[in-house]
Short mmCIF file of C-alpha atoms in Angstrom, two decimals:
data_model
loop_
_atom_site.label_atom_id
_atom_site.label_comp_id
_atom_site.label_asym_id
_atom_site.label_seq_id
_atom_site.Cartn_x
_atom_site.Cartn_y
_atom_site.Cartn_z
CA UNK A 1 5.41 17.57 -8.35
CA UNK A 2 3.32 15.62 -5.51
CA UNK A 3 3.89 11.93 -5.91
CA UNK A 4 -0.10 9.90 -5.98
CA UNK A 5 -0.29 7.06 -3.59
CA UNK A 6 -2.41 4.48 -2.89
CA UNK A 7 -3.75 3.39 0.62
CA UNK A 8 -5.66 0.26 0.65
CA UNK A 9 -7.54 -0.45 3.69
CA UNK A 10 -10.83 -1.96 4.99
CA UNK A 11 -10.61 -0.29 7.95
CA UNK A 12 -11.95 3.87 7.38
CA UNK A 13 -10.00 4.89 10.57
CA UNK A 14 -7.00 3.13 9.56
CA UNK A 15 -7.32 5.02 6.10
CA UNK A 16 -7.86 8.23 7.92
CA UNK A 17 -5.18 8.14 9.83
CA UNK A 18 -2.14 6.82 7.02
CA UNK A 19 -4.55 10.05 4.70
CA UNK A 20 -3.44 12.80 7.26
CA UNK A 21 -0.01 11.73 7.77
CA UNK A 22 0.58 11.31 4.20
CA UNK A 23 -1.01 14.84 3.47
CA UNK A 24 0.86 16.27 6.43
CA UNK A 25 3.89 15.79 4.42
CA UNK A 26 2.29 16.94 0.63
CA UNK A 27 1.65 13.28 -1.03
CA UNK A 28 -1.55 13.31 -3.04
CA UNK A 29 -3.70 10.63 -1.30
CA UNK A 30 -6.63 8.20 -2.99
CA UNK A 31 -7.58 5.43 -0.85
CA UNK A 32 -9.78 2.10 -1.68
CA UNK A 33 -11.55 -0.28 0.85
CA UNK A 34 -10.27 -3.65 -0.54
CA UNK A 35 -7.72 -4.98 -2.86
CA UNK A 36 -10.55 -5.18 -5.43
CA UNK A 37 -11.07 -1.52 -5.43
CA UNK A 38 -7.48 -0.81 -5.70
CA UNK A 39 -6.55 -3.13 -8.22
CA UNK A 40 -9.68 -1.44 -10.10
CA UNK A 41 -8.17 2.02 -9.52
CA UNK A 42 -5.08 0.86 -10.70
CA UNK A 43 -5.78 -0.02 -14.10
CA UNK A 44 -6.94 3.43 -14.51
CA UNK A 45 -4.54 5.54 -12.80
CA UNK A 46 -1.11 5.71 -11.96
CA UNK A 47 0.27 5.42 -8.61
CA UNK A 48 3.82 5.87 -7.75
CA UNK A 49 3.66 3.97 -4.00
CA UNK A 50 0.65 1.53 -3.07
CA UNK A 51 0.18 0.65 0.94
CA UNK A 52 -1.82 -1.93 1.05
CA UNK A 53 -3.25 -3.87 4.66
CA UNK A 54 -3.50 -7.58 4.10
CA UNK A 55 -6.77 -9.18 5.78
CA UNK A 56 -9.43 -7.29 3.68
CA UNK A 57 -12.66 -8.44 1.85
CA UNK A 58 -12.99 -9.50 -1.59
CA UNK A 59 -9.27 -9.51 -2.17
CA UNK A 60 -6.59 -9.54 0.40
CA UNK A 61 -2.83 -7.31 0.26
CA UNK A 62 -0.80 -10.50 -1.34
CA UNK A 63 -3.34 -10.89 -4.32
CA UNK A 64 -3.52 -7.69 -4.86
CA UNK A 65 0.32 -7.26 -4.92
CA UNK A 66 0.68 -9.97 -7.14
CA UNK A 67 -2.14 -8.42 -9.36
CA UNK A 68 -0.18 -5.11 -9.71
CA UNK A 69 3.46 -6.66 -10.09
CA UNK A 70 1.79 -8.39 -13.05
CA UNK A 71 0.67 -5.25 -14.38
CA UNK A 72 3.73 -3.76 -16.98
CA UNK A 73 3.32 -0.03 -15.17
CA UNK A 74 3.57 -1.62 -11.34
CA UNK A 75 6.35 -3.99 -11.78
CA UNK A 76 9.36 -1.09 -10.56
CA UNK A 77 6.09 0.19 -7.94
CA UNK A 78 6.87 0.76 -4.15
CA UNK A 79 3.95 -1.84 -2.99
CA UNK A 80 4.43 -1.59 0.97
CA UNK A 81 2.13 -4.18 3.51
CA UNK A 82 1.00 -2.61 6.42
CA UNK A 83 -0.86 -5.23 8.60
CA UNK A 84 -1.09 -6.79 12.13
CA UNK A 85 0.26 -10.12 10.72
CA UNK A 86 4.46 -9.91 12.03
CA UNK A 87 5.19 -13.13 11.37
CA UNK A 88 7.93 -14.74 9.52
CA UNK A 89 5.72 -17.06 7.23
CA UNK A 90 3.43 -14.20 6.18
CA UNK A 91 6.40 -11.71 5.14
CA UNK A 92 7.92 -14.78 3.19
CA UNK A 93 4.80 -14.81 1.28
CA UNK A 94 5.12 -10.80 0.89
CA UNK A 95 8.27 -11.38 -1.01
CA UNK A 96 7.66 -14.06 -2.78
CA UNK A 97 4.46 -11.98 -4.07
CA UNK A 98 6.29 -9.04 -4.43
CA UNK A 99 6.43 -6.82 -1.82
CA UNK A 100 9.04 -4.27 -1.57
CA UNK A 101 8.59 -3.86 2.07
CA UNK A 102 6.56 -4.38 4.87
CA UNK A 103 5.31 -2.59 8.30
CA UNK A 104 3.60 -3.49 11.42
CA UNK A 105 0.26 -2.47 12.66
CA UNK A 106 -0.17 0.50 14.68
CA UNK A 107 2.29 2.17 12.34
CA UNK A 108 4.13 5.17 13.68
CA UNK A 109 3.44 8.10 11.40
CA UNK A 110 7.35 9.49 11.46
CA UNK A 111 8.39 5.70 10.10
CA UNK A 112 5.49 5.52 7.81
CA UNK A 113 6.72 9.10 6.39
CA UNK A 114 10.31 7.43 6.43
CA UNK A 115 9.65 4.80 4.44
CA UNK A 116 7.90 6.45 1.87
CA UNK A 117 10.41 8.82 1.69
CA UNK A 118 13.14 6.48 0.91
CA UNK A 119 11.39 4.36 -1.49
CA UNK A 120 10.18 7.00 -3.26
CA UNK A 121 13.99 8.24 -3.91
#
């Protein structure tokens, strides 16, 4: 069965471009344009992996992360951060919101397809 994830993204290229390499490898894709929209989606529907940018309007990646870990069917979730922001600070804050992972911004599709792969396993 294809596992449902989650791409959260203000940016539609950015969204397009995570969407094909995701199909490329048979995930079943939604994506939303802002943490609200996800967060929304989520409480609806079940998603087993969320990618999720950070710097977005009307709610950024760690409120939205710390939205779904408070949620009872995202607390064991994959919630990955995919964003431009590197530094040491802002993936302290990732964990502490709860962030199983984090990637950097332009993503390389073959690690992108890694790293699903393994925390989907």
């Amino acid at each position: 069965m294809s596992k449902n994830l989650l791409i959260v993204d203000d940016s539609a290229s950015v969204r397009q471009m995570i969407e094909a390499t995701l199909k490329s490898a048979s995930y079943s894709v939604t994506s939303a344009k802002d943490g609200q929209e996800a967060l929304d989606l989520c409480k609806t529907r079940r998603f087993d992996f969320v990618l999720t940018d950070q710097n977005m309007p009307r709610m950024d990646g760690l409120t939205l992360i710390k939205s779904l870990r408070s949620l009872d069917s995202y607390k064991r979730t994959p919630l990955i951060m995919l964003t431009t922001e590197a530094g040491d600070m802002m993936k302290a804050q990732g964990r502490a919101a709860g962030a199983t992972g984090w990637m950097v911004k332009p993503f390389d599709p073959q690690k992108l397809l890694q790293v699903v792969a393994k925390v989907l396993n």
